[in-house]
Coordinates of C-alpha atoms in Angstrom, one line a residue:
M1 CA 15.8 19.1 -36.0
T2 CA 15.1 22.1 -33.8
E3 CA 15.2 25.3 -35.7
R4 CA 14.2 27.7 -33.2
F5 CA 15.0 28.3 -29.4
V6 CA 12.3 30.4 -27.5
G7 CA 13.3 31.9 -24.4
I8 CA 10.5 33.4 -22.2
D9 CA 11.3 35.6 -19.0
V10 CA 7.9 35.1 -17.0
A11 CA 6.5 37.9 -14.8
L12 CA 3.3 38.8 -13.1
R13 CA 1.7 41.0 -15.7
D14 CA 3.6 40.3 -18.9
H15 CA 6.3 38.1 -20.3
R16 CA 9.5 38.9 -22.4
V17 CA 10.1 36.6 -25.4
A18 CA 13.4 36.1 -27.3
V19 CA 13.7 33.7 -30.4
L20 CA 17.2 32.5 -31.6
D21 CA 18.0 30.3 -34.7
R22 CA 20.4 27.5 -34.7
E23 CA 23.3 29.7 -35.2
G24 CA 22.5 31.8 -32.1
E25 CA 21.1 34.8 -34.1
A26 CA 18.0 36.7 -33.0
V27 CA 15.2 36.0 -35.1
G28 CA 13.3 39.4 -35.0
P29 CA 13.5 41.8 -32.1
S30 CA 12.5 40.2 -28.6
F31 CA 8.7 41.3 -27.8
T32 CA 6.6 41.5 -24.7
I33 CA 3.0 39.7 -24.3
A34 CA 0.5 40.2 -21.8
A35 CA -0.2 37.5 -19.1
T36 CA -3.7 37.1 -20.6
K37 CA -5.4 34.8 -23.0
D38 CA -5.1 37.3 -25.7
G39 CA -1.3 37.8 -24.9
F40 CA -1.1 34.1 -25.3
T41 CA -2.6 34.1 -28.6
T42 CA -0.3 36.7 -29.7
L43 CA 2.5 34.8 -28.5
L44 CA 1.4 31.7 -30.8
Q45 CA 1.0 33.9 -33.8
T46 CA 4.2 35.7 -33.6
L47 CA 6.3 32.4 -33.1
R48 CA 4.6 30.9 -36.2
A49 CA 5.2 34.0 -38.2
R50 CA 8.9 33.8 -37.2
G51 CA 9.1 30.1 -38.2
A52 CA 9.0 28.9 -34.6
T53 CA 6.5 26.0 -35.4
P54 CA 5.7 23.5 -32.4
A55 CA 7.5 20.7 -34.6
H56 CA 10.8 22.6 -34.9
S57 CA 10.9 24.6 -31.8
L58 CA 12.0 24.3 -28.2
V59 CA 10.6 26.7 -25.5
G60 CA 12.1 27.4 -22.1
V61 CA 10.4 29.1 -19.2
E62 CA 11.9 29.9 -15.9
A63 CA 10.2 28.5 -12.9
T64 CA 9.5 31.7 -11.2
G65 CA 7.1 31.0 -8.5
H66 CA 3.8 29.7 -9.9
L67 CA 3.7 32.4 -12.7
W68 CA 5.1 30.0 -15.4
E69 CA 2.2 27.3 -15.0
N70 CA -0.5 28.8 -17.2
L71 CA 2.0 29.7 -19.7
E72 CA 3.5 26.3 -20.0
A73 CA 0.2 24.7 -20.2
A74 CA -0.9 26.9 -23.1
L75 CA 2.3 26.3 -25.0
A76 CA 2.1 22.5 -24.3
G77 CA -1.5 22.5 -25.3
A78 CA -0.3 24.1 -28.8
G79 CA 2.0 21.2 -29.3
Y80 CA 5.3 23.1 -28.3
R81 CA 7.9 21.2 -26.4
V82 CA 8.5 23.1 -23.2
I83 CA 11.3 22.9 -20.7
V84 CA 10.8 24.4 -17.3
L85 CA 14.0 25.7 -16.0
N86 CA 15.2 26.1 -12.5
P87 CA 16.4 29.8 -11.8
V88 CA 19.8 28.3 -10.7
Q89 CA 20.6 27.1 -14.3
T90 CA 19.7 30.4 -15.9
R91 CA 21.8 32.3 -13.2
R92 CA 24.7 30.3 -13.9
Y93 CA 24.4 30.3 -17.4
R94 CA 24.3 34.1 -17.3
D95 CA 27.5 34.2 -15.4
L96 CA 29.1 31.8 -17.9
V97 CA 28.2 34.0 -20.9
R98 CA 29.2 37.0 -19.0
R99 CA 25.8 38.7 -19.0
K100 CA 26.2 40.6 -15.7
A101 CA 23.2 42.9 -16.2
K102 CA 19.9 41.5 -15.4
T103 CA 16.8 42.6 -17.5
D104 CA 13.7 41.1 -18.8
D105 CA 15.2 41.2 -22.3
I106 CA 18.6 39.8 -21.4
D107 CA 16.9 37.2 -19.3
A108 CA 14.9 36.1 -22.2
H109 CA 17.9 35.7 -24.6
V110 CA 19.9 34.0 -21.8
I111 CA 17.0 31.3 -21.5
A112 CA 17.0 30.8 -25.4
G113 CA 20.7 30.6 -25.2
L114 CA 20.7 27.8 -22.7
L115 CA 18.3 25.9 -24.7
R116 CA 20.5 26.2 -27.8
S117 CA 23.6 25.0 -25.7
G118 CA 21.9 21.8 -25.1
V119 CA 22.9 21.5 -21.4
A120 CA 19.4 22.6 -20.2
L121 CA 17.7 20.3 -17.7
H122 CA 14.2 19.8 -17.2
S123 CA 12.5 20.8 -13.8
Y124 CA 10.2 18.4 -12.5
V125 CA 6.6 19.3 -13.5
P126 CA 4.1 17.4 -11.3
D127 CA 1.0 15.8 -12.9
E128 CA -2.6 16.8 -12.1
Q129 CA -2.9 14.5 -9.0
I130 CA 0.5 15.4 -7.5
Q131 CA -0.1 19.0 -8.1
S132 CA -3.4 18.8 -6.3
L133 CA -1.9 17.0 -3.2
R134 CA 0.8 19.7 -3.3
E135 CA -1.6 22.4 -3.2
L136 CA -3.7 20.9 -0.2
A137 CA -0.3 20.2 1.6
R138 CA 0.7 23.8 1.3
L139 CA -2.6 25.1 2.4
R140 CA -2.6 22.6 5.4
A141 CA 0.9 24.0 6.3
R142 CA -0.3 27.6 6.2
L143 CA -3.3 26.9 8.2
M144 CA -1.3 25.0 10.9
D145 CA 1.0 28.0 11.1
D146 CA -1.9 30.4 11.5
R147 CA -3.5 28.1 14.2
Q148 CA -0.2 28.0 16.0
A149 CA -0.1 31.8 16.0
Y150 CA -3.5 32.2 17.4
L151 CA -2.7 29.4 20.0
R152 CA 0.3 31.4 21.2
Q153 CA -1.9 34.4 21.6
L154 CA -4.5 32.6 23.5
I155 CA -1.9 31.1 26.0
A156 CA -0.5 34.7 26.7
Q157 CA -4.1 35.8 27.4
L158 CA -4.9 32.8 29.6
D159 CA -1.6 33.2 31.5
V160 CA -3.2 36.4 33.0
V161 CA -6.9 35.6 33.0
L162 CA -6.6 32.0 34.1
P163 CA -3.0 31.2 35.0
E164 CA -4.0 27.7 36.1
H165 CA -5.2 26.8 32.7
R166 CA -2.5 24.2 32.2
T167 CA -3.6 22.0 35.1
T168 CA -7.3 22.7 34.8
L169 CA -7.9 22.6 31.1
G170 CA -4.7 20.9 29.6
D171 CA -4.3 21.0 25.9
L172 CA -6.0 24.0 24.5
L173 CA -6.7 22.7 21.2
S174 CA -8.8 19.9 22.7
A175 CA -12.4 20.1 22.3
R176 CA -13.2 20.1 25.9
A177 CA -10.9 23.3 26.6
R178 CA -12.2 25.2 23.6
G179 CA -16.0 24.4 24.7
I180 CA -15.3 25.6 28.1
L181 CA -13.5 28.7 27.3
A182 CA -15.9 29.7 24.6
Q183 CA -18.5 30.2 27.4
F184 CA -16.3 30.9 30.3
P185 CA -13.4 32.6 29.1
T186 CA -11.8 33.9 32.4
A187 CA -11.3 32.7 36.0
Q188 CA -13.9 35.0 37.1
H189 CA -16.4 33.4 34.5
L190 CA -15.6 30.0 35.7
A191 CA -15.7 30.8 39.3
Q192 CA -19.3 32.0 39.0
A193 CA -20.5 29.0 36.9
S194 CA -22.2 26.0 38.1
P195 CA -20.4 22.6 37.7
R196 CA -23.3 21.5 35.5
A197 CA -22.9 24.4 33.3
I198 CA -19.2 23.8 32.9
R199 CA -19.9 20.1 32.1
R200 CA -22.6 20.9 29.7
A201 CA -20.0 23.4 27.8
A202 CA -17.6 20.6 27.6
E203 CA -20.2 18.0 26.2
E204 CA -21.7 20.5 23.7
A205 CA -18.1 20.9 22.4
G206 CA -18.1 17.0 21.6
T207 CA -16.4 15.9 24.9
R208 CA -17.2 12.6 26.3
G209 CA -16.2 11.4 29.9
F210 CA -16.0 14.9 31.4
S211 CA -17.8 14.1 34.8
L212 CA -19.5 16.5 37.2
D213 CA -16.6 15.9 39.7
D214 CA -14.2 17.1 36.9
A215 CA -16.2 20.2 36.2
L216 CA -16.5 20.9 40.0
A217 CA -12.4 20.7 40.1
V218 CA -12.3 23.3 37.2
R219 CA -14.6 25.7 39.3
D220 CA -12.7 25.3 42.4
A221 CA -9.5 26.0 40.7
A222 CA -10.9 29.2 39.2
R223 CA -12.1 30.3 42.6
R224 CA -8.6 29.8 43.9
S225 CA -7.1 31.7 40.9
I226 CA -4.7 34.6 41.3
Y227 CA -6.3 36.7 38.4
S228 CA -6.8 40.1 39.5
G229 CA -9.8 40.6 37.5
K230 CA -8.7 43.7 35.6
A231 CA -10.2 44.3 32.1
A232 CA -12.1 41.1 32.6
E233 CA -14.7 41.8 29.9
A234 CA -12.3 43.1 27.4
R235 CA -10.0 40.2 27.8
A236 CA -13.0 37.6 27.8
H237 CA -13.9 39.1 24.4
V238 CA -10.3 38.4 23.1
V239 CA -10.3 34.9 24.4
R240 CA -13.5 34.1 22.9
T241 CA -12.4 35.7 19.8
L242 CA -9.1 33.6 19.6
V243 CA -11.1 30.3 20.6
S244 CA -13.5 31.0 17.7
Q245 CA -10.3 31.5 15.4
L246 CA -9.0 28.2 16.6
E247 CA -12.4 26.5 15.8
H248 CA -12.5 27.8 12.4
L249 CA -9.0 26.7 11.7
T250 CA -9.3 23.4 13.2
T251 CA -12.5 22.5 11.0
A252 CA -10.5 24.0 7.9
I253 CA -7.5 21.7 8.6
E254 CA -9.9 18.5 9.2
D255 CA -11.5 19.6 5.7
V256 CA -8.1 19.7 3.9
D257 CA -7.0 16.3 5.4
R258 CA -10.3 14.6 4.1
A259 CA -9.8 16.3 0.7
A260 CA -6.2 15.0 0.4
T261 CA -7.1 11.5 1.6
A262 CA -9.7 11.4 -1.0
L263 CA -7.0 12.3 -3.7
L264 CA -4.5 9.5 -2.7
P265 CA -4.0 7.1 -5.7
P266 CA -5.7 3.7 -5.3
S267 CA -4.2 0.4 -6.3
E268 CA -4.5 -0.4 -9.9
P269 CA -5.6 -3.9 -11.3
G270 CA -2.4 -5.7 -12.1
R271 CA 0.0 -3.3 -10.6
G272 CA -0.4 -4.0 -7.1
P273 CA -0.5 -1.4 -4.2
S274 CA -0.3 2.4 -4.9
D275 CA 2.6 4.4 -3.6
A276 CA 0.4 5.8 -0.9
E277 CA -0.8 2.3 0.1
L278 CA 2.9 1.0 0.3
M279 CA 3.9 4.1 2.3
Q280 CA 1.2 3.5 4.8
T281 CA 2.6 0.0 5.7
I282 CA 5.4 1.7 7.4
P283 CA 4.8 2.5 11.3
G284 CA 4.3 6.2 11.7
I285 CA 3.0 7.1 8.2
G286 CA -0.6 7.6 7.7
P287 CA -2.8 8.9 5.0
H288 CA -2.0 12.5 5.8
T289 CA 1.9 11.9 5.8
A290 CA 1.6 9.9 2.4
A291 CA -0.4 12.8 0.9
T292 CA 2.0 15.4 2.1
L293 CA 5.1 13.5 0.9
L294 CA 3.5 12.6 -2.5
G295 CA 2.5 16.2 -3.0
E296 CA 5.8 17.8 -2.0
L297 CA 8.2 15.3 -3.5
G298 CA 6.2 13.7 -6.5
A299 CA 7.2 10.5 -7.7
L300 CA 9.9 9.5 -5.3
T301 CA 11.4 7.0 -7.9
R302 CA 12.2 9.8 -10.1
F303 CA 15.4 10.4 -8.1
T304 CA 18.5 8.4 -9.3
D305 CA 19.0 6.9 -5.8
A306 CA 17.9 7.4 -2.0
R307 CA 20.7 9.7 -1.4
A308 CA 19.5 12.2 -4.1
L309 CA 16.0 12.1 -2.5
V310 CA 17.6 12.9 0.9
A311 CA 19.5 15.7 -0.4
Y312 CA 16.4 17.1 -2.3
V313 CA 14.5 17.1 1.0
G314 CA 17.3 18.9 2.6
F315 CA 18.2 16.3 5.4
Y316 CA 22.0 17.0 5.4
P317 CA 24.2 19.1 7.6
V318 CA 25.7 22.4 6.5
I319 CA 29.3 22.9 7.9
A320 CA 30.9 26.4 7.9
Q321 CA 34.7 26.4 8.5
S322 CA 37.2 29.3 8.3
G323 CA 40.8 28.5 9.3
E324 CA 40.5 27.1 12.8
Q325 CA 37.1 28.2 13.4
V326 CA 34.4 25.7 12.9
A327 CA 30.6 26.5 13.3
T328 CA 28.3 24.1 14.7
P329 CA 26.8 22.1 11.9
R330 CA 23.3 23.0 11.2
L331 CA 20.4 21.3 9.0
S332 CA 20.3 22.7 5.6
S333 CA 17.6 25.2 4.8
V334 CA 17.0 24.0 1.2
G335 CA 14.2 21.6 0.1
S336 CA 10.7 21.4 1.3
R337 CA 10.1 22.5 4.7
I338 CA 6.9 20.9 4.6
A339 CA 8.2 17.6 3.7
R340 CA 11.0 17.7 6.3
H341 CA 8.4 18.4 9.0
A342 CA 6.2 15.6 7.8
L343 CA 8.9 13.2 8.0
Y344 CA 10.3 14.3 11.4
L345 CA 6.7 13.7 12.7
A346 CA 6.5 10.5 11.2
A347 CA 9.9 9.6 12.8
V348 CA 8.5 10.4 16.2
N349 CA 5.4 8.2 15.7
A350 CA 7.5 5.4 14.4
V351 CA 9.8 5.4 17.4
R352 CA 6.6 5.5 19.6
R353 CA 4.8 2.7 17.9
S354 CA 7.4 0.4 16.5
A355 CA 10.1 -1.8 18.3
E356 CA 12.6 -1.7 15.3
W357 CA 12.3 2.2 15.0
R358 CA 12.6 2.7 18.7
T359 CA 15.7 0.6 18.7
L360 CA 17.4 2.6 16.0
Y361 CA 16.5 5.8 17.8
L362 CA 17.9 4.4 21.2
R363 CA 21.1 3.2 19.5
K364 CA 21.8 6.7 18.2
R365 CA 20.9 8.2 21.6
A366 CA 23.6 5.9 23.1
Q367 CA 26.1 7.1 20.6
G368 CA 25.9 10.4 22.2
K369 CA 23.1 12.1 19.7
K370 CA 20.7 14.5 21.3
A371 CA 17.1 13.5 20.8
K372 CA 16.5 15.8 17.8
Q373 CA 19.5 14.4 16.1
A374 CA 18.6 11.0 16.7
L375 CA 14.9 11.5 15.3
I376 CA 16.6 13.3 12.1
V377 CA 18.5 9.9 11.7
V378 CA 15.3 8.0 11.9
A379 CA 13.7 10.3 9.5
V380 CA 16.4 9.9 7.0
K381 CA 16.3 6.2 7.4
L382 CA 12.5 6.2 6.7
L383 CA 13.0 8.0 3.6
H384 CA 15.6 5.4 2.5
T385 CA 13.0 2.9 3.5
V386 CA 10.2 4.4 1.5
Y387 CA 12.4 4.9 -1.7
A388 CA 13.4 1.2 -1.6
M389 CA 9.8 0.1 -1.1
L390 CA 8.5 2.3 -3.9
K391 CA 11.3 1.3 -6.4
H392 CA 11.1 -2.5 -5.8
R393 CA 7.0 -2.4 -5.2
R394 CA 7.3 -4.3 -1.9
P395 CA 5.5 -3.4 1.5
Y396 CA 7.6 -2.5 4.5
N397 CA 9.5 -5.4 6.1
P398 CA 11.0 -4.6 9.6
S399 CA 13.6 -7.2 9.2
R400 CA 15.4 -5.1 6.5
L401 CA 16.2 -2.6 9.2
L402 CA 18.7 -5.1 10.7
V403 CA 18.2 -4.0 14.2
A404 CA 17.3 -6.2 17.3
P405 CA 14.0 -5.6 18.8
A406 CA 13.7 -3.3 21.6
T407 CA 12.6 -4.5 25.0
N408 CA 10.6 -2.7 27.6
G409 CA 12.7 -0.3 29.6
T410 CA 15.5 0.1 27.2

């Protein structure tokens, strides 16, 4: 029998705590603890002093960013039953009980009252492995965003100092382009370089198959460049710095990918393939995508059905209508942006590599959908397929897509 309901409003430096009994009466005044080890010790001592023992208490903490995690671990380690609450729940309950003001003290009482009402729902708390994959997936997303920002700056510089870079260097993230630019950052530098030096710069960066004729073509294009030569040395410094940042970020992303792949759960004797191994039987899903989806979504079969999973990811349209005015539907902004991006790229790869997924994509295009819309349909179908595979513990079976194979040229 639960005798005490403990609500904790989590903050950066301290947490506010309220304790209610079964009748909803406050058990002593609310109090504040520091977000430190000593503060956690004070919390446990105070709870026991007020009769809130682990066996007869229920504790609720609001999932405010990442600040709740250490507190939840300390309480669970002391034997308390802890519910991590979605802030949407507490906000709606506050409106229900007409607590319009919002203070730390009121929030702590609202959380305790929500626990006492019996309608509080657990938020998903990932286990150690899923949390590790999640941290790496989010770090990778930040690194990718940073790399894209530096790439945009590099393109802007090269549009002035080497306007011909798109035809002479191609993909600026390639080792060849980065190696050449690190040593010859402007059209002036390239024009003065020998073809052998240009080829050597590409080879030292790890490029293979870059011939002396290729290097000669790059040098000749630089000699025909329209670059005026203004601020050449300063701009060369900018290009070298941006290339160095791209190198650093690319290495960091590769390190994160290796770490995430190493964390993927292996198959267990007697249980068959792991979730990650099952996912990778689908065309377009590799180790990185599997790690990202597991990290962002956790155990996919915890959802009641595939539609609930799709809704959680945010793959559904938002329609705004007022009277006779109807705005163009847009994709929902809720859910994990990282998971949506990973699924979208998986859809692109599946369409490129697999006849059945390409057929699905072409069918949607023939129905009038734009390319991006058709790819989102494929991504949603991928998510349904992954859910079914994990639920029934079966590898990918293309015949279950119920689409005729695509032929070349269609």
